[in-house]
Amino acid sequence: MHIKVKNNVDWVGKIDWQLKKFHGNELSTNRGSSYNSYLIKEEKNVLIDTAWKPYAEEYVANLKKEIDLEKIDFIVANHGEIDHSGALPELMKQIPDTPIYCSAAGVKSIKGHYHQDWNFRVVKTGDRLDIGNGRELVFIEMKMLHWPDSMAAYLTKDNILFSNDAFGQHYASEHMFNDLVDQGCLYEEALKYYANIIAPFSPLVEKKIDELLALNFQVDIIATSHGVIWRDNPAQIIEKYLQWSKGYQENQITILYDTMWDGTKRMAETITEGIKSRDNDVTIKLFNMARHDKNDIITEVFRSKMVLVGSPTVNRGVTTATAGILEELEGLKFKNKKAAAFGCYGWSGESAARIGKLLEKAGFEVVNEGIRCMWNPDEESLEMCRKFGMEVITR
Ligand code: FEO
């Protein structure tokens, strides 16, 4: 199976409709994904990236239907992570001497995974590879977007940027092009991808996009390594990345809670009443951290100007769901967000203070000391929650 991208460039990847978790269990992919690989047939034949390891045999069998493997002149490995390099061992069994173009860090990464001394050709930003018919591939290092070895390749004349992970989405679609899919779903998945994968490297995103723009390449198509290909107004996703990389926030407050006997849940709902009584325009979203998809929660936090986090006190600490989210938020390094803590307790009551500290460590501006309610909140405690909601909205 192949899908024509433009002229002599075809998609020869794998659509993974059943993928629900990625990076082990770290990332939910509720709409599946795809591992995009591209075959360019000019005077030289070039393969860009492969597919995830479980699909290696299927991928190579499919590729054989598209081209005699011996006729592949160059392989470009834009990134060594196994979702893109995973079919290399199967492929290289059959064409062991074919040169693999990658970054210096790419050699380390690919060797680190497969322990093979393939015919690596190290490239850096600005290096060009002539593939005939007036076309060249120009390499652009994309260091830390999102691995040290990440790289992109630009095909002149066809004006296609093979961007690898950058600008991708975990979004399975047989259509494979951005103009043919549901725009709401596409936006949600691109944003989730940014918030959960790219966000820690936001300071580099702006620099890298500036560097790309300075190369003055006309980009008609951004062919990512996951999800659909941006062929209709590809600048739209570059503009979004620029917005998302600069302390992005919407007029939204996200309230995250965990609860054992519904006390902290009632606090969350009553804080919401307080916020709404003062500001009916702000979007407020509540999530039970133990029940809701954690990566969707992360995306909602990314969209927010403020996050309120509540947990009951358990063994002088917080629940495991709360700890997990806070750990994740520390690593993601979101900027430009305020926060506060709350929680129920029976006797010792450390949760709110602990959440406050962890939020601060994660880079949030913690606006107050937080509130706590003993046992199941009574009317007096609920009134305190209402006032808390009224107060945080003024921050
Ligand atoms: Fe899609 Fe970083 O691999």
Coordinates of C-alpha atoms and ligand atoms in Angstrom, one line a residue:
M1 CA 0.0 0.0 0.0
H2 CA 1.2 3.5 -0.8
I3 CA -0.3 6.9 -0.8
K4 CA 0.9 9.5 -3.3
V5 CA 2.2 12.6 -1.5
K6 CA 3.4 14.6 -4.5
N7 CA 5.1 13.7 -7.8
N8 CA 7.5 10.9 -7.1
V9 CA 7.1 11.0 -3.3
D10 CA 4.9 8.2 -1.7
W11 CA 3.9 7.4 1.8
V12 CA 4.8 3.8 2.6
G13 CA 4.2 3.7 6.4
K14 CA 1.8 1.9 8.7
I15 CA -1.5 3.2 10.1
D16 CA -1.9 1.8 13.6
W17 CA -5.6 2.0 14.4
Q18 CA -5.4 -0.1 17.5
L19 CA -2.6 1.8 19.3
K20 CA -4.0 3.1 22.6
K21 CA -0.8 3.6 24.6
F22 CA 2.6 4.9 23.5
H23 CA 6.0 5.1 25.1
G24 CA 5.1 2.0 27.1
N25 CA 2.1 3.2 29.1
E26 CA 3.1 6.8 29.4
L27 CA 1.0 8.4 26.7
S28 CA -2.5 7.7 25.6
T29 CA -3.2 7.6 21.9
N30 CA -7.0 7.3 21.9
R31 CA -7.3 8.0 18.2
G32 CA -4.5 5.5 17.2
S33 CA -1.5 6.8 15.3
S34 CA 0.7 6.1 12.2
Y35 CA 4.3 5.6 11.6
N36 CA 5.0 7.6 8.4
S37 CA 7.7 6.5 6.1
Y38 CA 8.3 8.0 2.7
L39 CA 9.8 6.7 -0.5
I40 CA 11.2 9.2 -3.0
K41 CA 11.9 7.7 -6.5
E42 CA 14.1 10.1 -8.5
E43 CA 17.4 9.2 -10.2
K44 CA 18.3 8.1 -6.7
N45 CA 15.7 6.2 -4.6
V46 CA 15.5 7.4 -1.0
L47 CA 13.6 5.9 1.9
I48 CA 12.8 8.3 4.8
D49 CA 12.3 6.6 8.2
T50 CA 10.6 3.2 8.7
A51 CA 8.0 1.9 11.1
W52 CA 7.6 0.6 14.7
K53 CA 9.2 -2.7 15.5
P54 CA 6.1 -4.9 15.8
Y55 CA 5.2 -4.0 12.2
A56 CA 8.8 -4.5 10.8
E57 CA 8.0 -7.6 8.8
E58 CA 4.8 -6.2 7.4
Y59 CA 6.4 -2.9 6.6
V60 CA 9.3 -4.5 4.7
A61 CA 6.9 -6.9 2.8
N62 CA 4.9 -3.9 1.8
L63 CA 8.0 -1.9 0.8
K64 CA 9.0 -4.8 -1.5
K65 CA 5.8 -4.3 -3.4
E66 CA 6.7 -0.7 -4.0
I67 CA 10.4 -1.1 -4.9
D68 CA 13.1 -3.7 -5.4
L69 CA 14.9 -3.1 -2.1
E70 CA 18.3 -3.3 -3.8
K71 CA 17.3 -0.2 -5.7
I72 CA 17.1 1.9 -2.6
D73 CA 20.2 4.2 -2.8
F74 CA 19.9 6.0 0.5
I75 CA 18.0 5.6 3.8
V76 CA 17.4 8.7 5.9
A77 CA 16.9 8.1 9.6
N78 CA 15.6 11.4 10.9
H79 CA 15.3 9.9 14.4
G80 CA 16.5 6.8 16.2
E81 CA 13.4 6.2 18.4
I82 CA 12.0 2.7 17.8
D83 CA 8.7 3.9 16.4
H84 CA 10.7 5.2 13.3
S85 CA 13.8 3.0 13.3
G86 CA 12.1 -0.2 14.4
A87 CA 12.0 -1.8 11.0
L88 CA 15.7 -1.1 10.2
P89 CA 17.0 -4.4 11.5
E90 CA 14.6 -6.3 9.2
L91 CA 15.3 -4.0 6.3
M92 CA 19.1 -4.1 6.7
K93 CA 19.2 -7.9 6.8
Q94 CA 18.3 -7.6 3.1
I95 CA 20.3 -4.5 2.1
P96 CA 23.1 -4.4 4.7
D97 CA 25.4 -2.0 2.8
T98 CA 22.8 0.7 2.0
P99 CA 24.0 4.1 3.5
I100 CA 21.9 5.5 6.4
Y101 CA 22.0 9.3 6.6
C102 CA 21.5 10.5 10.1
S103 CA 22.8 13.0 12.7
A104 CA 25.9 12.2 14.8
A105 CA 23.6 11.7 17.8
G106 CA 21.4 9.5 15.5
V107 CA 24.3 7.0 15.0
K108 CA 24.6 6.7 18.8
S109 CA 20.9 6.3 19.2
I110 CA 20.5 3.7 16.5
K111 CA 23.6 1.8 17.5
G112 CA 22.3 2.0 21.1
H113 CA 19.1 0.3 20.1
Y114 CA 20.3 -2.3 17.7
H115 CA 24.1 -2.7 18.2
Q116 CA 24.8 -2.9 14.5
D117 CA 27.6 -1.2 12.6
W118 CA 25.6 -0.2 9.6
N119 CA 26.9 2.1 6.9
F120 CA 26.1 5.4 8.7
R121 CA 26.7 8.8 6.9
V122 CA 26.6 11.6 9.4
V123 CA 25.0 14.8 8.3
K124 CA 24.5 18.2 9.9
T125 CA 22.3 21.3 9.3
G126 CA 22.8 22.5 5.7
D127 CA 24.3 19.4 4.3
R128 CA 22.8 18.4 0.9
L129 CA 22.3 15.1 -0.9
D130 CA 21.8 15.2 -4.6
I131 CA 19.1 12.7 -5.6
G132 CA 18.9 13.7 -9.3
N133 CA 16.3 15.3 -11.5
G134 CA 17.3 18.6 -10.1
R135 CA 16.4 17.7 -6.6
E136 CA 18.3 17.7 -3.3
L137 CA 17.6 16.7 0.2
V138 CA 18.8 19.3 2.7
F139 CA 19.3 18.2 6.3
I140 CA 18.3 20.2 9.3
E141 CA 19.2 19.1 12.8
M142 CA 16.3 19.3 15.2
K143 CA 18.2 18.7 18.4
M144 CA 15.9 18.1 21.4
L145 CA 12.8 18.3 19.3
H146 CA 12.4 16.0 20.9
W147 CA 15.5 13.8 21.2
P148 CA 19.2 14.8 20.8
D149 CA 19.3 13.0 17.4
S150 CA 16.1 14.4 15.9
M151 CA 16.5 15.7 12.4
A152 CA 14.4 16.9 9.5
A153 CA 15.0 16.8 5.7
Y154 CA 13.8 19.2 3.1
L155 CA 13.2 18.1 -0.5
T156 CA 13.9 20.9 -3.0
K157 CA 11.7 21.4 -6.0
D158 CA 8.8 19.5 -4.4
N159 CA 9.1 21.7 -1.4
I160 CA 8.4 19.0 1.2
L161 CA 9.7 19.2 4.7
F162 CA 10.0 15.7 6.3
S163 CA 9.7 17.0 9.9
N164 CA 9.7 13.7 11.7
D165 CA 8.0 14.1 15.2
A166 CA 7.7 17.8 15.0
F167 CA 4.2 19.0 13.9
G168 CA 2.9 15.4 14.3
Q169 CA -0.2 14.0 15.9
H170 CA -1.2 10.6 17.2
Y171 CA -4.2 10.4 14.9
A172 CA -5.0 7.4 12.7
S173 CA -6.7 8.3 9.4
E174 CA -6.8 6.5 6.1
H175 CA -7.0 9.9 4.5
M176 CA -3.5 10.9 5.6
F177 CA -3.9 14.6 4.7
N178 CA -4.9 17.5 6.9
D179 CA -7.6 18.9 4.6
L180 CA -9.5 15.5 4.6
V181 CA -10.0 14.9 8.3
D182 CA -12.1 16.4 11.1
Q183 CA -10.5 19.7 11.9
G184 CA -11.5 19.6 15.6
C185 CA -10.0 16.2 16.2
L186 CA -6.8 17.2 14.3
Y187 CA -6.4 20.3 16.4
E188 CA -7.0 18.3 19.6
E189 CA -4.5 15.7 18.7
A190 CA -1.8 18.2 17.6
L191 CA -2.2 20.1 20.8
K192 CA -2.1 17.0 22.9
Y193 CA 1.1 16.0 21.2
Y194 CA 2.6 19.3 21.8
A195 CA 1.6 19.5 25.5
N196 CA 2.7 16.0 26.3
I197 CA 5.8 15.6 24.2
I198 CA 7.2 18.9 22.8
A199 CA 6.3 21.3 25.7
P200 CA 9.5 20.8 27.7
F201 CA 11.5 22.0 24.7
S202 CA 9.4 25.1 24.1
P203 CA 12.3 27.5 24.3
L204 CA 14.0 25.6 21.5
V205 CA 10.9 25.6 19.3
E206 CA 10.9 29.3 18.6
K207 CA 14.6 29.3 17.8
K208 CA 14.3 26.3 15.5
I209 CA 11.4 27.7 13.6
D210 CA 13.3 31.0 13.2
E211 CA 16.2 29.0 11.9
L212 CA 14.0 27.1 9.5
L213 CA 12.4 30.3 8.2
A214 CA 15.9 31.8 7.7
L215 CA 16.7 29.0 5.3
N216 CA 14.1 30.6 3.1
F217 CA 12.7 27.3 1.9
Q218 CA 9.2 27.4 0.4
V219 CA 7.3 24.7 2.3
D220 CA 4.3 23.4 0.4
I221 CA 4.0 20.2 2.5
I222 CA 5.0 19.2 6.0
A223 CA 5.3 15.4 6.0
T224 CA 5.4 14.4 9.6
S225 CA 6.2 11.0 11.0
H226 CA 2.9 10.6 12.9
G227 CA -0.6 11.4 11.9
V228 CA -1.7 13.3 8.9
I229 CA 0.4 15.2 6.4
W230 CA 0.0 19.0 6.4
R231 CA -0.6 19.9 2.7
D232 CA -3.3 22.5 3.1
N233 CA -1.8 25.7 4.5
P234 CA 1.1 24.0 6.3
A235 CA 2.0 27.3 7.9
Q236 CA -1.0 26.9 10.2
I237 CA 0.8 24.3 12.3
I238 CA 4.0 26.3 12.4
E239 CA 2.0 29.3 13.6
K240 CA 0.4 27.1 16.3
Y241 CA 3.8 25.9 17.5
L242 CA 4.9 29.5 17.8
Q243 CA 1.9 30.3 19.9
W244 CA 2.2 27.2 22.0
S245 CA 5.8 27.7 22.7
K246 CA 5.3 31.1 24.3
G247 CA 3.7 30.5 27.7
Y248 CA 0.4 29.5 26.1
Q249 CA -2.8 30.0 28.0
E250 CA -6.5 30.3 27.3
N251 CA -9.2 31.8 29.6
Q252 CA -9.5 28.5 31.4
I253 CA -9.1 27.2 35.0
T254 CA -8.6 23.5 35.4
I255 CA -9.5 21.9 38.7
L256 CA -7.9 18.5 39.3
Y257 CA -8.9 16.4 42.3
D258 CA -8.7 13.0 43.7
T259 CA -11.1 11.8 46.4
M260 CA -11.6 8.8 48.7
W261 CA -15.0 9.6 50.3
D262 CA -16.1 12.5 48.1
G263 CA -14.9 15.2 50.5
T264 CA -12.2 16.6 48.2
K265 CA -14.7 16.2 45.2
R266 CA -17.2 18.4 47.1
M267 CA -14.5 20.9 47.7
A268 CA -13.7 21.0 44.0
E269 CA -17.3 21.5 43.1
T270 CA -17.8 24.2 45.6
I271 CA -14.7 26.1 44.6
T272 CA -16.1 26.0 41.1
E273 CA -19.3 27.7 42.4
G274 CA -17.1 30.4 44.0
I275 CA -15.3 31.1 40.7
K276 CA -18.5 31.1 38.7
S277 CA -20.1 33.6 41.0
R278 CA -17.3 36.1 40.2
D279 CA -16.5 35.2 36.6
N280 CA -19.0 33.6 34.3
D281 CA -16.8 33.8 31.3
V282 CA -13.9 31.7 32.4
T283 CA -14.0 28.1 31.3
I284 CA -13.8 25.8 34.3
K285 CA -13.1 22.1 33.8
L286 CA -13.0 19.5 36.6
F287 CA -11.2 16.2 36.4
N288 CA -10.9 13.3 38.8
M289 CA -7.2 12.5 38.4
A290 CA -7.6 8.9 39.2
R291 CA -10.4 8.3 36.7
H292 CA -9.6 10.6 33.8
D293 CA -7.0 10.0 31.0
K294 CA -3.9 11.6 32.5
N295 CA -2.6 12.9 29.1
D296 CA -5.9 14.6 28.3
I297 CA -5.6 16.2 31.8
I298 CA -2.1 17.4 30.9
T299 CA -3.4 18.9 27.7
E300 CA -6.2 20.8 29.7
V301 CA -3.6 22.1 32.1
F302 CA -1.5 23.3 29.2
R303 CA -4.5 25.3 27.9
S304 CA -5.2 26.9 31.3
K305 CA -4.2 30.1 33.0
M306 CA -4.6 28.4 36.4
V307 CA -4.7 25.0 37.9
L308 CA -6.2 24.0 41.2
V309 CA -5.1 20.7 42.6
G310 CA -6.8 18.8 45.4
S311 CA -6.1 15.5 47.2
P312 CA -7.2 14.0 50.4
T313 CA -4.3 13.4 52.9
V314 CA -3.2 9.8 52.7
N315 CA -0.3 8.6 54.9
R316 CA 0.8 12.2 55.4
G317 CA 1.0 12.7 51.7
V318 CA -1.2 12.7 48.5
T319 CA -2.9 10.0 46.5
T320 CA -0.8 8.2 43.9
A321 CA -2.9 9.7 41.1
T322 CA -2.1 13.2 42.4
A323 CA 1.6 12.4 42.8
G324 CA 1.7 11.0 39.2
I325 CA 0.2 14.1 37.6
L326 CA 2.5 16.4 39.7
E327 CA 5.5 14.4 38.7
E328 CA 4.5 14.7 35.1
L329 CA 3.9 18.4 35.3
E330 CA 7.3 19.0 36.8
G331 CA 9.0 17.4 33.8
L332 CA 6.8 19.2 31.2
K333 CA 7.9 22.7 32.5
F334 CA 4.8 24.6 31.5
K335 CA 5.2 28.4 31.8
N336 CA 2.9 31.2 32.6
K337 CA 0.4 29.4 34.9
K338 CA -0.9 30.1 38.3
A339 CA -1.9 27.4 40.8
A340 CA -3.3 26.6 44.2
A341 CA -4.0 23.5 46.3
F342 CA -6.8 22.1 48.4
G343 CA -7.7 18.8 50.1
C344 CA -9.7 17.0 52.8
Y345 CA -8.1 15.3 55.8
G346 CA -9.1 13.3 58.9
W347 CA -6.2 13.9 61.4
S348 CA -2.8 15.0 60.0
G349 CA -3.8 17.1 56.9
E350 CA -0.5 17.5 55.0
S351 CA -1.9 17.2 51.4
A352 CA -2.6 20.8 50.5
A353 CA 0.9 22.0 51.7
R354 CA 2.6 19.1 49.9
I355 CA 0.7 19.8 46.6
G356 CA 1.6 23.5 46.9
K357 CA 5.3 22.7 47.2
L358 CA 5.2 20.3 44.3
L359 CA 3.4 22.8 42.1
E360 CA 6.0 25.4 42.9
K361 CA 8.7 22.9 42.1
A362 CA 6.9 22.3 38.7
G363 CA 7.2 26.0 37.9
F364 CA 3.7 27.2 38.7
E365 CA 3.1 30.5 40.5
V366 CA 1.3 29.3 43.6
V367 CA -1.0 32.1 44.6
N368 CA -1.9 31.2 48.2
E369 CA -1.3 28.6 50.9
G370 CA -4.2 26.5 49.9
I371 CA -7.2 25.3 51.9
R372 CA -8.0 22.1 53.7
C373 CA -11.2 20.7 55.2
M374 CA -11.3 18.3 58.1
W375 CA -13.5 15.2 57.6
N376 CA -16.4 15.6 55.2
P377 CA -16.8 19.4 54.6
D378 CA -19.7 20.9 56.5
E379 CA -21.5 24.1 55.5
E380 CA -18.9 26.3 57.1
S381 CA -16.1 24.5 55.2
L382 CA -18.0 24.7 52.0
E383 CA -18.4 28.4 52.4
M384 CA -14.6 28.6 52.9
C385 CA -14.3 26.8 49.5
R386 CA -16.7 29.2 47.8
K387 CA -14.6 32.1 49.1
F388 CA -11.4 30.4 48.0
G389 CA -12.9 30.2 44.5
M390 CA -13.9 33.9 44.6
E391 CA -10.4 34.8 45.8
V392 CA -8.3 32.8 43.3
I393 CA -10.1 34.3 40.3
T394 CA -8.8 37.7 41.3
R395 CA -5.2 36.5 41.1
Ligands
FEO1 FE1 7.9 9.3 17.1 FE2 10.4 10.4 19.0 O1 9.5 9.2 18.0

